[in-house]
mmCIF file with all atom_site columns, C-alpha atoms in Angstrom:
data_model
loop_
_atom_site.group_PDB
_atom_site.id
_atom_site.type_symbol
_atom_site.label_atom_id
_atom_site.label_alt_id
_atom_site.label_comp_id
_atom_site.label_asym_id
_atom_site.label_entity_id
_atom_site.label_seq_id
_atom_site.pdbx_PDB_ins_code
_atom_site.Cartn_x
_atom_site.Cartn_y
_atom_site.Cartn_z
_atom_site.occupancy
_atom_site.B_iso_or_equiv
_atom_site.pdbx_formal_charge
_atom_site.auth_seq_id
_atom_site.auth_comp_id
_atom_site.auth_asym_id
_atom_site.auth_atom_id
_atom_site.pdbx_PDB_model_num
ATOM 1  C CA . UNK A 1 1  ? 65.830 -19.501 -3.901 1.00 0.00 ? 1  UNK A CA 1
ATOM 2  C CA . UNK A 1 2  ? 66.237 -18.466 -0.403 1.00 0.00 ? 2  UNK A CA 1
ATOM 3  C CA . UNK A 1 3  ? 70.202 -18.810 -1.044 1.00 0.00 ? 3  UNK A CA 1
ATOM 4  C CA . UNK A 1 4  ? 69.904 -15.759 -3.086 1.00 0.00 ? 4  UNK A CA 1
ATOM 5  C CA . UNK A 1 5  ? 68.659 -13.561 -0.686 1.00 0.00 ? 5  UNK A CA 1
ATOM 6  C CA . UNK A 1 6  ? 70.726 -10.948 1.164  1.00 0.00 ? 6  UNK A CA 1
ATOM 7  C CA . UNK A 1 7  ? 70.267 -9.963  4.508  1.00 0.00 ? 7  UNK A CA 1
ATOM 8  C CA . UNK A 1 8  ? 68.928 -6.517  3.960  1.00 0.00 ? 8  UNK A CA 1
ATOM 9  C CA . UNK A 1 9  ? 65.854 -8.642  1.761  1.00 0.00 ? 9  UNK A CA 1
ATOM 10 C CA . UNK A 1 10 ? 65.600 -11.065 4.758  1.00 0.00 ? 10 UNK A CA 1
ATOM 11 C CA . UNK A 1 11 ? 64.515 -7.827  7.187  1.00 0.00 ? 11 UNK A CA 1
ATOM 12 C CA . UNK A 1 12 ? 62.701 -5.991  4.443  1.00 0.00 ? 12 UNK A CA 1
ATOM 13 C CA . UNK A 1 13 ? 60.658 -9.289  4.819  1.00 0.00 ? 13 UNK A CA 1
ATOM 14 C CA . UNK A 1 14 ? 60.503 -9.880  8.100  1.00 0.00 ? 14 UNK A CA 1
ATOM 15 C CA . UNK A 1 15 ? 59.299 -5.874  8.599  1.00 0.00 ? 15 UNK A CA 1
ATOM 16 C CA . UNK A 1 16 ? 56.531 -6.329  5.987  1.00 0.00 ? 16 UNK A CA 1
ATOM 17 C CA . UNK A 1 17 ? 55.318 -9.457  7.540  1.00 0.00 ? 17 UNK A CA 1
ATOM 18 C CA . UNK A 1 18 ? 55.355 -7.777  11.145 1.00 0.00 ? 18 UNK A CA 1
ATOM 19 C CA . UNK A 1 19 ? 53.797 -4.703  10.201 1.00 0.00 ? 19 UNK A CA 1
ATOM 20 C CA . UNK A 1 20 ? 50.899 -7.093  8.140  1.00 0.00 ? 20 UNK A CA 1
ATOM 21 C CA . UNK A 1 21 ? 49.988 -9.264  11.420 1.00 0.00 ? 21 UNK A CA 1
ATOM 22 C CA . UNK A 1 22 ? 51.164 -6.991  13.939 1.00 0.00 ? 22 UNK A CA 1
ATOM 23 C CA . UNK A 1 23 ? 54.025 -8.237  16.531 1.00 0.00 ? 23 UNK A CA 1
ATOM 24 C CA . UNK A 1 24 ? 50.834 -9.623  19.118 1.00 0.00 ? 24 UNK A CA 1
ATOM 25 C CA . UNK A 1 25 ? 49.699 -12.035 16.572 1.00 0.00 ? 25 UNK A CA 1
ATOM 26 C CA . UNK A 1 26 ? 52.772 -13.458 15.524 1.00 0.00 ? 26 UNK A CA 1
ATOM 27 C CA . UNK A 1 27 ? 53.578 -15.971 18.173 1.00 0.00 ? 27 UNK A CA 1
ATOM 28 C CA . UNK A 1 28 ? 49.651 -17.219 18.401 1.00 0.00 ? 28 UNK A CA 1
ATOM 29 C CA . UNK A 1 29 ? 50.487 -18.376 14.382 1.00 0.00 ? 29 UNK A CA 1
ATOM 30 C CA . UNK A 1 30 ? 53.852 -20.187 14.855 1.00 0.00 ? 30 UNK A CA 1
ATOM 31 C CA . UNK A 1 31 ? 52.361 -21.585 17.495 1.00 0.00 ? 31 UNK A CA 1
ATOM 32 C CA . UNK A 1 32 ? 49.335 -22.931 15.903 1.00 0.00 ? 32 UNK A CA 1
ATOM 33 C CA . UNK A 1 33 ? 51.618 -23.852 12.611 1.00 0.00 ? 33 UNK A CA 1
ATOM 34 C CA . UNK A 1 34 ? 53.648 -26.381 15.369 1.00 0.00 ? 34 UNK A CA 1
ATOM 35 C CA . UNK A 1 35 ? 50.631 -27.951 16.276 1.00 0.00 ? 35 UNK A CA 1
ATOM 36 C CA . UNK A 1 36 ? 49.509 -28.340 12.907 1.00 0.00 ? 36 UNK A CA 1
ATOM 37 C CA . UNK A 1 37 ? 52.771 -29.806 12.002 1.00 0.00 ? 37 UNK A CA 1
ATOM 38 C CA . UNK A 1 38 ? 52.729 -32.011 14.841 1.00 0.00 ? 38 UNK A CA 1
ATOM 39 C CA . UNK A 1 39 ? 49.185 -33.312 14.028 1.00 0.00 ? 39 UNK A CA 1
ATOM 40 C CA . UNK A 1 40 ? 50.375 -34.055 10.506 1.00 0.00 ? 40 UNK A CA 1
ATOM 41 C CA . UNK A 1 41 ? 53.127 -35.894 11.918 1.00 0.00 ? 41 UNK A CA 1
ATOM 42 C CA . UNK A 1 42 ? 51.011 -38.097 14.457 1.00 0.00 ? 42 UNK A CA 1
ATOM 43 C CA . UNK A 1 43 ? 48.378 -38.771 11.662 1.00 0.00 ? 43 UNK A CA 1
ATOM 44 C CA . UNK A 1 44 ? 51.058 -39.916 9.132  1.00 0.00 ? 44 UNK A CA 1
ATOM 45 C CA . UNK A 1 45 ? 52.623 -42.170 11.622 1.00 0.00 ? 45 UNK A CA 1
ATOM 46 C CA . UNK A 1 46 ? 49.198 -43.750 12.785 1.00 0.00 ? 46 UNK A CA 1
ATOM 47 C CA . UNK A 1 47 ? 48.343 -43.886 8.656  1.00 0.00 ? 47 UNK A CA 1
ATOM 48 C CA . UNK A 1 48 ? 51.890 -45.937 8.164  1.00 0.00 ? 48 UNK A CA 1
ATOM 49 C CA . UNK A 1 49 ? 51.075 -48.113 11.381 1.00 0.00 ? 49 UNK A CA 1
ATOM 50 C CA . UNK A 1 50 ? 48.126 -49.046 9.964  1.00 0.00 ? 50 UNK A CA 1
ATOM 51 C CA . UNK A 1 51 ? 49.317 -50.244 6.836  1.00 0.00 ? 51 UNK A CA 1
ATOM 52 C CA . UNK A 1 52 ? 51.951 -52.248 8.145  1.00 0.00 ? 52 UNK A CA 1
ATOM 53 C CA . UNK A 1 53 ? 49.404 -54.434 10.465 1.00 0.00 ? 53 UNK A CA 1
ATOM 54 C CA . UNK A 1 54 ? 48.884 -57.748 9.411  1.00 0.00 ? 54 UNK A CA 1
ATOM 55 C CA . UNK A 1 55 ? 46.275 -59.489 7.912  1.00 0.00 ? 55 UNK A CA 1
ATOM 56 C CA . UNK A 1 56 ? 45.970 -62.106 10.526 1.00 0.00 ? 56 UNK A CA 1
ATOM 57 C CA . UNK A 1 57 ? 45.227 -59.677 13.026 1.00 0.00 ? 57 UNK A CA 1
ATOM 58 C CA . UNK A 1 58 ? 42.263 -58.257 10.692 1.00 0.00 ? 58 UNK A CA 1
ATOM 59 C CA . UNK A 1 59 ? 40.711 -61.672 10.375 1.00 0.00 ? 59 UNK A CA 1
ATOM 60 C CA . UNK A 1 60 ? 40.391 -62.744 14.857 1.00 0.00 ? 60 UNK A CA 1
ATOM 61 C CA . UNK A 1 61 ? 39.211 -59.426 15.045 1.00 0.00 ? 61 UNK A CA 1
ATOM 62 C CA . UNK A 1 62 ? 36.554 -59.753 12.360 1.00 0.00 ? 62 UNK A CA 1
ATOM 63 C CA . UNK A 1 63 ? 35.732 -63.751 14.105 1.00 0.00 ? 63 UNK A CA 1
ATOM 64 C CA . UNK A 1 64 ? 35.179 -62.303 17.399 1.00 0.00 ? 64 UNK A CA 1
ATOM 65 C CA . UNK A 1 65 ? 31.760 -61.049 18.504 1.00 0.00 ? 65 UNK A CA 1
ATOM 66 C CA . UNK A 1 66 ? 31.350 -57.742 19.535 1.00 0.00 ? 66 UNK A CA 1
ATOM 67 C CA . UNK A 1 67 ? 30.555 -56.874 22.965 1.00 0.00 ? 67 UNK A CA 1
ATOM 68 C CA . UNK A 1 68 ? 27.794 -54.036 23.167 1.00 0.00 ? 68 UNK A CA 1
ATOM 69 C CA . UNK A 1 69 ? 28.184 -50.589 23.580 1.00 0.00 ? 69 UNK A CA 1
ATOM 70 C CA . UNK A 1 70 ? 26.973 -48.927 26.338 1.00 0.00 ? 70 UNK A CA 1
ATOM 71 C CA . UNK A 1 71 ? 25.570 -45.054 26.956 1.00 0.00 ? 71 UNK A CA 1
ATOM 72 C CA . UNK A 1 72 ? 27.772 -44.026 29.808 1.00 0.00 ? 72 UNK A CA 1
ATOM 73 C CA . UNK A 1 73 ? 25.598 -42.237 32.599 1.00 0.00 ? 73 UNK A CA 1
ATOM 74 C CA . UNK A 1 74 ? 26.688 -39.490 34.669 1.00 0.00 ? 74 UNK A CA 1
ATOM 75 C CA . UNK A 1 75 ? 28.922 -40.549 37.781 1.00 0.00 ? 75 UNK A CA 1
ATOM 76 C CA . UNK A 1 76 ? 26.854 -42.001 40.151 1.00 0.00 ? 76 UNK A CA 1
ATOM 77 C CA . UNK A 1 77 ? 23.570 -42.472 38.056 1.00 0.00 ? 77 UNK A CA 1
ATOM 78 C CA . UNK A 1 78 ? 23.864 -46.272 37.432 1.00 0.00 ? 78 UNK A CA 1
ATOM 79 C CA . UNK A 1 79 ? 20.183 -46.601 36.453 1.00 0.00 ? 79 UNK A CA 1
ATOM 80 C CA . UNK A 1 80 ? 20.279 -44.603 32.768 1.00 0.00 ? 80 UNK A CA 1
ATOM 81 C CA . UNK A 1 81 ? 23.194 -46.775 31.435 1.00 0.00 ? 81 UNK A CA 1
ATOM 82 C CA . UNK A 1 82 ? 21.704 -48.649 29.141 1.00 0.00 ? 82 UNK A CA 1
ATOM 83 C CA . UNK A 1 83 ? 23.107 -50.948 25.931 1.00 0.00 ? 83 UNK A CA 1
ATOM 84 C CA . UNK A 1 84 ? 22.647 -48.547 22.776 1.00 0.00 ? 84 UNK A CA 1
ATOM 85 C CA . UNK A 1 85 ? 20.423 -51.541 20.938 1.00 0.00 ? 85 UNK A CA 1
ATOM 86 C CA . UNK A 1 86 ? 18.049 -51.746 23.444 1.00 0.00 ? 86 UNK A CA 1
ATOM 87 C CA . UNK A 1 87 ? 14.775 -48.951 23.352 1.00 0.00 ? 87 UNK A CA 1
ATOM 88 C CA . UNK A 1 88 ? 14.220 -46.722 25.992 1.00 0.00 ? 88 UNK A CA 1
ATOM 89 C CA . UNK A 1 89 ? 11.067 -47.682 27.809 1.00 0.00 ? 89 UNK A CA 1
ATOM 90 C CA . UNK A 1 90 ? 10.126 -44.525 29.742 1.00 0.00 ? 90 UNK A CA 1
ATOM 91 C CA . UNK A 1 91 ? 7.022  -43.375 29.369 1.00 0.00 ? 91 UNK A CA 1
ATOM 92 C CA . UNK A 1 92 ? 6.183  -39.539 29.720 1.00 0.00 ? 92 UNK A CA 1
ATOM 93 C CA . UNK A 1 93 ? 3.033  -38.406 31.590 1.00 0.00 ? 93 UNK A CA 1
#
Protein backbone atom coordinates (compact mmCIF):
# COMPACT_ATOMS: atom_id res chain seq x y z
CA UNK A 1 0.00 0.00 0.00
CA UNK A 2 2.59 2.46 0.84
CA UNK A 3 4.37 1.36 -2.61
CA UNK A 4 1.64 3.15 -4.32
CA UNK A 5 2.11 6.34 -3.00
CA UNK A 6 3.82 9.23 -4.80
CA UNK A 7 5.84 11.68 -3.30
CA UNK A 8 3.57 14.63 -3.63
CA UNK A 9 0.88 12.15 -1.31
CA UNK A 10 3.84 11.42 1.06
CA UNK A 11 4.08 15.52 1.90
CA UNK A 12 0.37 16.10 1.56
CA UNK A 13 0.61 13.63 4.56
CA UNK A 14 3.26 14.63 6.34
CA UNK A 15 1.69 18.54 6.16
CA UNK A 16 -1.69 17.30 7.47
CA UNK A 17 -0.14 15.41 10.24
CA UNK A 18 2.12 18.53 11.21
CA UNK A 19 -0.45 21.00 11.02
CA UNK A 20 -2.86 18.32 13.34
CA UNK A 21 -0.11 18.03 16.29
CA UNK A 22 1.74 21.03 15.64
CA UNK A 23 5.71 20.76 14.84
CA UNK A 24 6.41 21.13 19.10
CA UNK A 25 4.61 17.98 19.76
CA UNK A 26 5.93 15.86 17.25
CA UNK A 27 9.23 14.76 18.62
CA UNK A 28 7.67 14.26 22.41
CA UNK A 29 5.40 11.30 20.35
CA UNK A 30 8.18 9.50 18.40
CA UNK A 31 9.86 9.66 21.28
CA UNK A 32 7.42 8.13 23.56
CA UNK A 33 6.42 5.53 20.54
CA UNK A 34 10.47 4.31 20.95
CA UNK A 35 10.04 3.72 24.39
CA UNK A 36 6.95 1.98 23.98
CA UNK A 37 8.50 -0.14 21.39
CA UNK A 38 11.39 -0.77 23.43
CA UNK A 39 9.24 -1.84 26.47
CA UNK A 40 7.41 -4.26 24.19
CA UNK A 41 10.60 -5.58 23.17
CA UNK A 42 12.12 -6.09 26.80
CA UNK A 43 8.74 -7.63 27.99
CA UNK A 44 8.62 -10.13 25.06
CA UNK A 45 12.13 -11.17 25.64
CA UNK A 46 11.67 -11.60 29.54
CA UNK A 47 8.05 -13.50 28.48
CA UNK A 48 10.27 -15.98 26.04
CA UNK A 49 13.02 -16.32 28.88
CA UNK A 50 10.62 -17.41 31.03
CA UNK A 51 9.23 -20.05 29.08
CA UNK A 52 12.33 -21.55 28.17
CA UNK A 53 13.44 -22.09 32.06
CA UNK A 54 13.42 -25.42 33.18
CA UNK A 55 11.40 -27.31 35.29
CA UNK A 56 14.10 -28.38 37.60
CA UNK A 57 14.84 -25.00 38.47
CA UNK A 58 10.96 -24.44 39.41
CA UNK A 59 10.97 -27.40 41.74
CA UNK A 60 14.61 -26.25 44.35
CA UNK A 61 13.04 -23.09 44.25
CA UNK A 62 9.62 -24.27 45.39
CA UNK A 63 11.81 -26.89 48.22
CA UNK A 64 13.59 -24.04 49.63
CA UNK A 65 12.17 -21.99 52.51
CA UNK A 66 11.67 -18.56 52.15
CA UNK A 67 13.61 -16.13 54.01
CA UNK A 68 11.34 -13.19 55.40
CA UNK A 69 10.76 -10.01 54.06
CA UNK A 70 11.69 -7.14 55.70
CA UNK A 71 10.15 -3.27 55.79
CA UNK A 72 13.22 -1.34 54.86
CA UNK A 73 13.62 1.79 57.26
CA UNK A 74 14.92 5.02 56.32
CA UNK A 75 18.89 5.23 56.20
CA UNK A 76 20.06 5.30 59.46
CA UNK A 77 16.80 4.34 61.42
CA UNK A 78 17.71 0.67 62.23
CA UNK A 79 15.05 0.40 64.96
CA UNK A 80 11.61 0.46 62.57
CA UNK A 81 12.87 -2.43 60.32
CA UNK A 82 10.89 -4.94 61.20
CA UNK A 83 9.92 -8.61 59.43
CA UNK A 84 6.45 -7.88 57.59
CA UNK A 85 4.79 -11.08 59.66
CA UNK A 86 5.50 -9.81 62.80
CA UNK A 87 2.73 -6.98 64.50
CA UNK A 88 3.75 -3.74 65.35
CA UNK A 89 3.75 -3.35 69.09
CA UNK A 90 3.70 0.43 69.62
CA UNK A 91 1.35 1.66 71.63
CA UNK A 92 -0.08 5.31 71.14
CA UNK A 93 -0.72 7.56 74.18
Amino acid sequence: MLGNLKPLEIVLILLVIILLFGAKKLPDMARSLGKSARILKSEAKAMKKDDEAPVADTQTAESAPAAPKTIQAAPGDVTSARPVSEPNHTTQG
